[in-house]
Coordinates of C-alpha atoms and ligand atoms in Angstrom, one line a residue:
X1 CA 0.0 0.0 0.0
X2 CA 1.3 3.7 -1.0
X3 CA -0.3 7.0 0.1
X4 CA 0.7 10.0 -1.8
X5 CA -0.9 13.1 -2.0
X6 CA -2.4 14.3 -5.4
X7 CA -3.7 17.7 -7.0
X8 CA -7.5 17.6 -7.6
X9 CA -7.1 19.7 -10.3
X10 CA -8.6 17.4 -13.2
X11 CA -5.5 19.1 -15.6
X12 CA -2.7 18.8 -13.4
X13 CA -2.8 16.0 -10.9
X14 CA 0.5 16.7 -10.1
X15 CA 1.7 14.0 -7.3
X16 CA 3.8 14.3 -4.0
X17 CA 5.5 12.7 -1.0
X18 CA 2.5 12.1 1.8
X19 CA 5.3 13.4 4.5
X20 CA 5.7 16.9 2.2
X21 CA 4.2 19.6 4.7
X22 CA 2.1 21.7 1.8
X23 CA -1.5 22.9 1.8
X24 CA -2.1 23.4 -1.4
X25 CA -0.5 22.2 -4.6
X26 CA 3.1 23.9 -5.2
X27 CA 2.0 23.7 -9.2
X28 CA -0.7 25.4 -9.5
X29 CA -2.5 26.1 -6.2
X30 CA -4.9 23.7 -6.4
X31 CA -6.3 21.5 -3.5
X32 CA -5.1 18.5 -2.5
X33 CA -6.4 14.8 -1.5
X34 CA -5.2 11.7 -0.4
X35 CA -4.9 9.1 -2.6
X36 CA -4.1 5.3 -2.1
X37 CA -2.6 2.4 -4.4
X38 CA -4.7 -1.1 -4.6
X39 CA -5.2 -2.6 -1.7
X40 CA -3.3 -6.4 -1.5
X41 CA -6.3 -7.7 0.7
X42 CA -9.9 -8.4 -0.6
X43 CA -11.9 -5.2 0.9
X44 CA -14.8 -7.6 1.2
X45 CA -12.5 -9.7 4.1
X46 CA -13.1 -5.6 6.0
X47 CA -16.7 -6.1 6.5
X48 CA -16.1 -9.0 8.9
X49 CA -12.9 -7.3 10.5
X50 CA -14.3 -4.2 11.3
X51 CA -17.4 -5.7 12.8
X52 CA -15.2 -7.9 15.2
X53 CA -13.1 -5.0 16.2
X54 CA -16.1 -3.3 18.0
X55 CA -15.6 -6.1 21.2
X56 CA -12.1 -4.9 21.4
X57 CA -10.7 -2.9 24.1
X58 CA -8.0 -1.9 22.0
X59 CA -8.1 2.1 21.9
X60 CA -7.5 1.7 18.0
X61 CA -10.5 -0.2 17.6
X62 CA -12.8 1.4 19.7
X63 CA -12.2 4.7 17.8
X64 CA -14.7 4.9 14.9
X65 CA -12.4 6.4 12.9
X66 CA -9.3 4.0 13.3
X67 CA -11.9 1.3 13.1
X68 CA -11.8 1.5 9.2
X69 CA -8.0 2.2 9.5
X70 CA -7.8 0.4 6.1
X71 CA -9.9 3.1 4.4
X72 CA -7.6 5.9 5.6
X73 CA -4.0 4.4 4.9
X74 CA -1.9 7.4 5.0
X75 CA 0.3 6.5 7.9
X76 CA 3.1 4.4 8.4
X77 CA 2.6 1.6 10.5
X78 CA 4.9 2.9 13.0
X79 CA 3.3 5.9 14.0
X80 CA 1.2 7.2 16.8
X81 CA -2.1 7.8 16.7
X82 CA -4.3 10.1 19.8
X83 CA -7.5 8.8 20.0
X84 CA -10.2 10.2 22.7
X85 CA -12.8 7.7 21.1
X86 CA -14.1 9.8 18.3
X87 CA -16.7 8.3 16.1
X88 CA -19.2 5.7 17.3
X89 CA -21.7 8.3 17.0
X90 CA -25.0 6.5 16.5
X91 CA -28.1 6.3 14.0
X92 CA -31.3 7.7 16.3
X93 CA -35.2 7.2 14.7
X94 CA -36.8 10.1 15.0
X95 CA -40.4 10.0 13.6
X96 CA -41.5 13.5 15.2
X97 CA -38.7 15.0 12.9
X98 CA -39.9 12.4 9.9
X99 CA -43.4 13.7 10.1
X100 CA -42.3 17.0 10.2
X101 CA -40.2 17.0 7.2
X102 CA -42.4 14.7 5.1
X103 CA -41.1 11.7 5.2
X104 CA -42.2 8.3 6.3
X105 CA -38.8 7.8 7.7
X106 CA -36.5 9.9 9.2
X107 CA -32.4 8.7 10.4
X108 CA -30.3 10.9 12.0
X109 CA -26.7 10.4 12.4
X110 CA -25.5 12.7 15.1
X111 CA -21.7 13.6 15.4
X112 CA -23.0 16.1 18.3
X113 CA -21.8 12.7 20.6
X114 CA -18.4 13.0 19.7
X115 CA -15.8 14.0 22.9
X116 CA -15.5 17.6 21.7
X117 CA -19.3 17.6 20.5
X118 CA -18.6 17.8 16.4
X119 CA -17.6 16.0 13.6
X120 CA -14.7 17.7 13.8
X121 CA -13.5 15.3 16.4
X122 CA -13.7 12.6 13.3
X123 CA -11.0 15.0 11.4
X124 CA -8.8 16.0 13.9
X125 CA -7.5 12.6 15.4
X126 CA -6.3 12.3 11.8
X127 CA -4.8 15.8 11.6
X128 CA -2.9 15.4 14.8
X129 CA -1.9 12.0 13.8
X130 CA -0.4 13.6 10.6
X131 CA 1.3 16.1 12.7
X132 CA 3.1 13.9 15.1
X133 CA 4.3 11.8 12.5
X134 CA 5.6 15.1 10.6
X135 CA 7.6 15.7 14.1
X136 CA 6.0 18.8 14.6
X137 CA 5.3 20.4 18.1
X138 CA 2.1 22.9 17.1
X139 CA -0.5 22.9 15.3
X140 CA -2.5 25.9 14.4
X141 CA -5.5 26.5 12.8
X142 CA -7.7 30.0 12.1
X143 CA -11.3 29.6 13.8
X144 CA -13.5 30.5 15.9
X145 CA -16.1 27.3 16.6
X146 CA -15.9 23.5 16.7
X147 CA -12.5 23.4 14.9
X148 CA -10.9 25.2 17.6
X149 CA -12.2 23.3 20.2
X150 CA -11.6 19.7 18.7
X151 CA -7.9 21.0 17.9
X152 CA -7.5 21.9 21.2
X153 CA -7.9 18.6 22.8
X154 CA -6.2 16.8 20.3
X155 CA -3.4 18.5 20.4
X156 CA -3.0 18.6 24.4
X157 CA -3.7 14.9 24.6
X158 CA -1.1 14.3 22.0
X159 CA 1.2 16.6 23.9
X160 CA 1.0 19.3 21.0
X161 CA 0.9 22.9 22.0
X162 CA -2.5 24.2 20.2
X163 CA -2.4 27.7 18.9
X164 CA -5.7 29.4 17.6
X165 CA -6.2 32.7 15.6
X166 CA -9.4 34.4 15.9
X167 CA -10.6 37.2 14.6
X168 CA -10.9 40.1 16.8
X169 CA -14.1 40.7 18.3
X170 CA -16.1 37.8 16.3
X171 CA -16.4 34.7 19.5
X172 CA -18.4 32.4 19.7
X173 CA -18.3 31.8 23.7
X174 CA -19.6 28.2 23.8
X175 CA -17.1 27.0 21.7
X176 CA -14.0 29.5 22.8
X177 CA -14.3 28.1 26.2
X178 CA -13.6 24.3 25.2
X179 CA -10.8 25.8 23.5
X180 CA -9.6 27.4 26.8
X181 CA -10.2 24.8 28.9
X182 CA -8.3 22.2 26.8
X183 CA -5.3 24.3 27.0
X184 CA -5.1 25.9 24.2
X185 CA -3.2 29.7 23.0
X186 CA -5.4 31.8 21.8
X187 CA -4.6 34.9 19.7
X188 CA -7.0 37.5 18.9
X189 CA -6.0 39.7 15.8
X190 CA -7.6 42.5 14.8
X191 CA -7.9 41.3 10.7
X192 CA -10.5 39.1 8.4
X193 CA -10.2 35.8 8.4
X194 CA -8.6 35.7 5.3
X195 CA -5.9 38.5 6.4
X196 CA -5.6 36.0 9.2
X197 CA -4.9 32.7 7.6
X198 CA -2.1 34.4 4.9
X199 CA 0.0 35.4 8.0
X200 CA -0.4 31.9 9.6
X201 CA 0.9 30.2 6.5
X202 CA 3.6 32.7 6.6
X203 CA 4.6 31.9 10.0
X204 CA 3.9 28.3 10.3
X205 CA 7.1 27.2 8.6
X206 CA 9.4 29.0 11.4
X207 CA 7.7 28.4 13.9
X208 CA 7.2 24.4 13.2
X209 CA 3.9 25.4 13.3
X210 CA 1.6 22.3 11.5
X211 CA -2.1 23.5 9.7
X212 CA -5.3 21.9 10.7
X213 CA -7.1 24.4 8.7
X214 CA -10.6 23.1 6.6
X215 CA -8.1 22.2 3.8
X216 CA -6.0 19.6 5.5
X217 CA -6.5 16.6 3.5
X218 CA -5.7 14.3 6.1
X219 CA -8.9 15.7 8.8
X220 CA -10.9 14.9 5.1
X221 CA -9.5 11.1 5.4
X222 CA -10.7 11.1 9.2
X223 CA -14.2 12.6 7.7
X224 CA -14.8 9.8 5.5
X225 CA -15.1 7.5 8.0
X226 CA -18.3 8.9 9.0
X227 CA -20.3 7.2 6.2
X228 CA -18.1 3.9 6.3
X229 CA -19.3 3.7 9.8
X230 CA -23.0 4.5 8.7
X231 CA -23.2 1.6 6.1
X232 CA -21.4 -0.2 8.7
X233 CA -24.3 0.2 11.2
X234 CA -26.9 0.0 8.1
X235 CA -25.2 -4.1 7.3
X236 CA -24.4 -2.1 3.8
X237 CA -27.5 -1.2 2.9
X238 CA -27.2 2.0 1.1
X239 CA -29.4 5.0 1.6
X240 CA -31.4 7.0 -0.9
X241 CA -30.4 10.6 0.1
X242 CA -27.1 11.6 2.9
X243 CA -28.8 15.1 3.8
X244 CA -26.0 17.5 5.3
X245 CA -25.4 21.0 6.3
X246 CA -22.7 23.1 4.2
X247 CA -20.3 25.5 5.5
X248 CA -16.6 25.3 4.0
X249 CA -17.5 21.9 2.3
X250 CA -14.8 20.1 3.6
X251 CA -17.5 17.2 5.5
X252 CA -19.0 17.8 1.7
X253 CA -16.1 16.7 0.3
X254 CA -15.5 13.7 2.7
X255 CA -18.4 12.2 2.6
X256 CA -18.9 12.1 -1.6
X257 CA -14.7 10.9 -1.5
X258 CA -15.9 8.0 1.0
X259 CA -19.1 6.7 -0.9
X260 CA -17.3 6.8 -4.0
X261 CA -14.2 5.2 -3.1
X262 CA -16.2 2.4 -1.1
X263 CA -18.2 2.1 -4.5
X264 CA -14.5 1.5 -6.1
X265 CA -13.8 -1.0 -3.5
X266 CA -16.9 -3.0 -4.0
X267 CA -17.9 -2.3 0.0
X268 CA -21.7 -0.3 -1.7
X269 CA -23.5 -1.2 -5.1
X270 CA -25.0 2.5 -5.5
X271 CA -24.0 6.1 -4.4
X272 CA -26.5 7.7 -2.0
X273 CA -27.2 11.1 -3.1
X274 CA -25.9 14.2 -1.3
X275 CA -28.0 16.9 -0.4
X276 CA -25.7 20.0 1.3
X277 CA -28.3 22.7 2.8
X278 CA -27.1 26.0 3.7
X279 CA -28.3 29.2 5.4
X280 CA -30.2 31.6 3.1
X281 CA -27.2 34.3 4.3
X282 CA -24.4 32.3 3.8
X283 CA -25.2 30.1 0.5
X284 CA -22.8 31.0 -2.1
X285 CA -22.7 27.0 -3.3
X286 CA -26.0 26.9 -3.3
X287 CA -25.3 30.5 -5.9
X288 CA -23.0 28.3 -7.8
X289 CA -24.6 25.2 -8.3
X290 CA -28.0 26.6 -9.4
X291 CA -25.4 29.1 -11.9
X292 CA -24.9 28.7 -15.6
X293 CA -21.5 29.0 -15.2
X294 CA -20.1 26.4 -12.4
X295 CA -16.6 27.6 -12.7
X296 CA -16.2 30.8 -10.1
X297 CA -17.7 30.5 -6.5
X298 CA -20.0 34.0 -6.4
X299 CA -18.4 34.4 -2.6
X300 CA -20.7 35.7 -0.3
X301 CA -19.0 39.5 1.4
X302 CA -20.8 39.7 4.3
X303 CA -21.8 35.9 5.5
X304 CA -24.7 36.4 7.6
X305 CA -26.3 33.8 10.0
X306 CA -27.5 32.5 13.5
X307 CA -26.2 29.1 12.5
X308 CA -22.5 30.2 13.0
X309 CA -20.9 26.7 12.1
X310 CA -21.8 27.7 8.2
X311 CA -21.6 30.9 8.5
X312 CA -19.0 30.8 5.6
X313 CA -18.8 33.2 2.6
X314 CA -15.9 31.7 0.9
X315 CA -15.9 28.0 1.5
X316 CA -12.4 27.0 0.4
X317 CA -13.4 22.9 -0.4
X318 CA -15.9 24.0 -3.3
X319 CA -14.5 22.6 -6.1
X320 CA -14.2 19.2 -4.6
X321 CA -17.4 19.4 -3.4
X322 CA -19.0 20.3 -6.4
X323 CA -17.4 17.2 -7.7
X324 CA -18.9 15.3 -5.2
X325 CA -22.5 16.5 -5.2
X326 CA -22.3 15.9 -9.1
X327 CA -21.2 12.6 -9.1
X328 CA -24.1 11.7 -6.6
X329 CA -26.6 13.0 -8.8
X330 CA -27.1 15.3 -5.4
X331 CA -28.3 18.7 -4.8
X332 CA -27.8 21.8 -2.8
X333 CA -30.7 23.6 -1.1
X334 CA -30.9 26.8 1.0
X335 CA -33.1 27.8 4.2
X336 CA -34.0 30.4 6.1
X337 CA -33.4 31.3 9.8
X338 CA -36.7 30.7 10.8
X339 CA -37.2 27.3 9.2
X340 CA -33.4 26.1 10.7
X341 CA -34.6 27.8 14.1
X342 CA -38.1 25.6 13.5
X343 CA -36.7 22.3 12.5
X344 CA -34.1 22.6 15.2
X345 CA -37.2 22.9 17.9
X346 CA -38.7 19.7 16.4
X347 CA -35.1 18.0 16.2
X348 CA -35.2 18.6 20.8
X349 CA -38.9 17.3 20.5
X350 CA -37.7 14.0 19.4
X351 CA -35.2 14.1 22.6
X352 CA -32.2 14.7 20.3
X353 CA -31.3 18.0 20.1
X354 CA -28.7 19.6 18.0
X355 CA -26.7 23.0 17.4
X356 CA -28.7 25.8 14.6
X357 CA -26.4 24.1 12.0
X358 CA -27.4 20.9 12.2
X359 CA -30.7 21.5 12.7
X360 CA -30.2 23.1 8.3
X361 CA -30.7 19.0 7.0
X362 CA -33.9 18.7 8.3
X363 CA -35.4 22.2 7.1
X364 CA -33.7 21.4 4.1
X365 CA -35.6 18.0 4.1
X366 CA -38.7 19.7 4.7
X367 CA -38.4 21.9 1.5
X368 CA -36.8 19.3 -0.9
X369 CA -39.6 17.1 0.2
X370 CA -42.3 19.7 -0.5
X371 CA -40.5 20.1 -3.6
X372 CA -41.1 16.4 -4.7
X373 CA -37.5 16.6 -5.3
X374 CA -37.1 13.5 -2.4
X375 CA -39.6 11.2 -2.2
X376 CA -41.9 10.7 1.0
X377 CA -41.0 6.6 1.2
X378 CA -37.3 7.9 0.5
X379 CA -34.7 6.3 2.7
X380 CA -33.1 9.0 4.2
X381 CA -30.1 9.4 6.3
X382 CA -29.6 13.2 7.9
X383 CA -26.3 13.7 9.7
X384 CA -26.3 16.2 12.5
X385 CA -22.9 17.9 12.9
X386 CA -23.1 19.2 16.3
X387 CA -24.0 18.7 19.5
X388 CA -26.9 20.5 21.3
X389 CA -25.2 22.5 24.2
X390 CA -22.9 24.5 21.7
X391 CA -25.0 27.2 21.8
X392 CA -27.8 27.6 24.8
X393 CA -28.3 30.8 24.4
X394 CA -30.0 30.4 21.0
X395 CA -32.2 28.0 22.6
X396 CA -33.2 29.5 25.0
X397 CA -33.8 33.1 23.3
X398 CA -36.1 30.9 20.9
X399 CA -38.1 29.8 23.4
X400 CA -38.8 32.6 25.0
X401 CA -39.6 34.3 22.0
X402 CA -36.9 36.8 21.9
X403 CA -34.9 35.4 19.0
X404 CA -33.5 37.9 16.3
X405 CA -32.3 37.1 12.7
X406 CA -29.2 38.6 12.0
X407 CA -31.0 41.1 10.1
X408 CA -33.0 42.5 13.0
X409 CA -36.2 40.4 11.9
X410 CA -38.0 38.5 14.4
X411 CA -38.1 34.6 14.9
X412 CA -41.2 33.2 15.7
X413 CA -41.2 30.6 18.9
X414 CA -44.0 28.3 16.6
X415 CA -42.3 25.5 18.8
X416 CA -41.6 27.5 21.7
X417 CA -41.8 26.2 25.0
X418 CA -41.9 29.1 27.9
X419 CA -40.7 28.5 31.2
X420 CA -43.3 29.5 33.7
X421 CA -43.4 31.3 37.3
X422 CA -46.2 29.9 39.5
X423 CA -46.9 30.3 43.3
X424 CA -45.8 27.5 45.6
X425 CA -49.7 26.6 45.6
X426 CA -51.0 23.0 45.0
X427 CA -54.8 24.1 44.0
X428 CA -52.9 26.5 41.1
X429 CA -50.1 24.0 39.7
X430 CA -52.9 21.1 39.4
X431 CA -55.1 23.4 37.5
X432 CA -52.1 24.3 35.5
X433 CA -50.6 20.4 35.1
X434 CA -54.1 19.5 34.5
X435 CA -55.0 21.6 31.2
Ligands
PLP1 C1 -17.9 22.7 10.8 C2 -19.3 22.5 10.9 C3 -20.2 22.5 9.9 C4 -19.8 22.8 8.5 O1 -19.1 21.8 7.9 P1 -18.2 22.1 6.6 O2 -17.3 20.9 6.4 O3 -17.4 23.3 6.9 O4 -19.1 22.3 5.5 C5 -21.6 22.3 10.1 N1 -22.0 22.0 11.4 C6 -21.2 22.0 12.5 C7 -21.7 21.8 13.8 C8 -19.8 22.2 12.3 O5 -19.0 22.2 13.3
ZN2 ZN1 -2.0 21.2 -9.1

């Protein structure tokens, strides 16, 4: 088995060492992926392998990302890997949430039960693992939500020292104080995002710094492993539609590399379509994709949006996501703050709960549905990317009715559920518990 990385630029492809510490391709700045020789072993023979490996106590096997190890070849087998049991998230019925979408049947996948309480957990044991095995004693990465915070504890259980960049003045608390509590540096600096990232990649080199940014392909390998494990937990059975929310694309881009290379494997029969739902203020793929011309991102200035995990104006994974939702015959579909603020209301009735982002699949469901674009006896899989305690204070401002869209415009509470005051009387509260 060989690991190299490879341009994804269709006309340049240009190959390199898997230990070369670049970002983008030196040629011609294009992005780059992992890519793998033949395996020597019949990929059927996984099925039962991976199976057995969930009765082992063996930290490798319990993580379900390292699980499917075989999928994500791009270490040498002497390296070290940090696991804090990422992955294992599980598949969760929820027919309050089918009914409300349209469907008969309604699956969530939630990657809210990760440690760190993302997907990003799923990426980032793979990132670290690429930085320890680089020899590198930081890692870095430009954010100001889940990223961060999965980073963080990566890196401090893998004895890295964690450095973040944030944009001055632009924190999300919820998710800053994981970062701070794992240990983590934290710069603020008063720039963009973009201003931001070009002085990191300036610095990183001196500084032995190693990039976990939304581009490193090696948190896209760890990614993948988030639909091996669902087809693992479905016996194989593939899935109409994978319904998703999209922010940078890089979970975009995992999941169509995963189906497709499982398709080349043999592991599936038929690719699953992707749906990627954005916010209505933050939707330049959504721009693109429904564009004549599908060869410029129309990047979004000013990304606006309560759902602040794809709040994204410039999502640098596009091109391989666009890729991806092609190939799946997929689609991309955009919503409003109001129906994300809705469906994530109906997503706590079912006792699941989820952060605004997440909660973007299943109003997307709702209007693809409506649409007849899916089909009401559709088997459909939504995964939910975060967990419901990144952001309280949304909740509760929804339910008490006092929940503004970013441009000033009022959220209705139509599944609002007020806390009440009463008297310390029992006449008045069995009235009250009564009605
Ligand atoms: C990062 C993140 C997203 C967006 O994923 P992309 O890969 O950037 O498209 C969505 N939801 C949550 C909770 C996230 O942390
Ligand atoms: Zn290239």
């Amino acid at each position: 088995m060989t690991a190299e990385l490879a341009c994804f630029e269709e006309r340049c492809r240009a190959r390199f060492p898997i230990t070369e510490v670049i970002y983008n391709c030196p040629r011609c700045g294009g992005l780059l992926e992992a890519v793998y020789s033949a395996p020597e072993t019949s990929p059927a023979a996984w099925k039962t392998r991976w199976r057995e490996r969930r009765m082992s106590n063996d930290p490798m096997d319990q993580s379900g990302v390292w699980r499917y190890r075989e999928l994500i070849p791009f270490l040498s087998g002497d390296s070290r890997v940090v696991s804090l049991r990422e992955g294992s998230t599980p598949l969760l019925e929820a027919p309050r949430a089918a009914r409300y979408g349209g469907l008969d049947r309604l699956v969530f996948k939630h990657q809210g039960y990760n440690p760190t309480g993302s997907f990003k957990d799923n990426g980032m044991t793979c990132g670290v693992a690429q930085a320890l095995r680089l020899g590198r004693r930081r890692v870095a990465c430009v954010s100001t939500g889940n990223t961060s915070a999965s980073m963080a504890a990566y890196a401090s259980a893998a004895g890295l020292q964690a450095v973040i960049f944030l944009p001055h003045g632009n924190i999300a608390h919820g998710k800053l104080v994981q970062a701070l509590e794992y240990g983590a540096r934290t710069l603020q600096v008063d720039a963009n995002f973009d201003q931001i990232l070009a002085l990191v990649r300036r610095i990183a080199e001196p500084l032995g710094i190693y990039l976990v940014n939304s581009i490193n392909p090696f948190r896209i390998e760890g990614q993948k492993t988030i639909m091996v494990e669902m087809m693992d937990q479905r016996d194989w059975r593939e899935p109409d539609w994978v319904v998703l929310p999209g922010g940078n694309l890089g979970n975009t881009s995992a999941f169509g590399k995963a189906l497709r290379e499982m398709l080349q494997l043999g592991l599936i029969r038929r690719l699953p379509r992707l749906a990627v739902i954005q916010a209505e203020g933050s939707a330049p793929f959504y721009e693109l994709f429904h564009s004549p011309d599908r060869s410029r991102l129309p990047r979004v200035e000013h990304p606006q949006t309560l759902a602040t995990a794809i709040r994204i104006g410039d999502p640098v994974s596009w091109p391989k996501a666009l890729h991806e939702v092609t190939a799946s015959n997929g689609v991309v579909e955009r919503v409003s703050e109001q129906e994300i603020a809705d469906a994530k209301a109906v997503i706590g009735q079912c006792g699941i709960g989820c952060e605004p982002a997440s909660a973007a699949t299943l109003a997307g469901i709702h209007k693809l549905v409506a649409a007849g674009t899916i089909r009401a006896d559709a088997d459909v899989v939504a995964v939910l990317t975060g967990n419901v305690l990144k952001d309280p204070d949304y909740i509760y401002r929804y339910h008490s009715g006092e929940l503004k869209a970013p441009d000033g415009s009022q959220i209705m509470a139509n599944f609002g559920n007020h806390s009440l005051l009463v008297p310390c009387e029992e006449s008045q509260i069995r009235i009250l518990l009564n009605n």
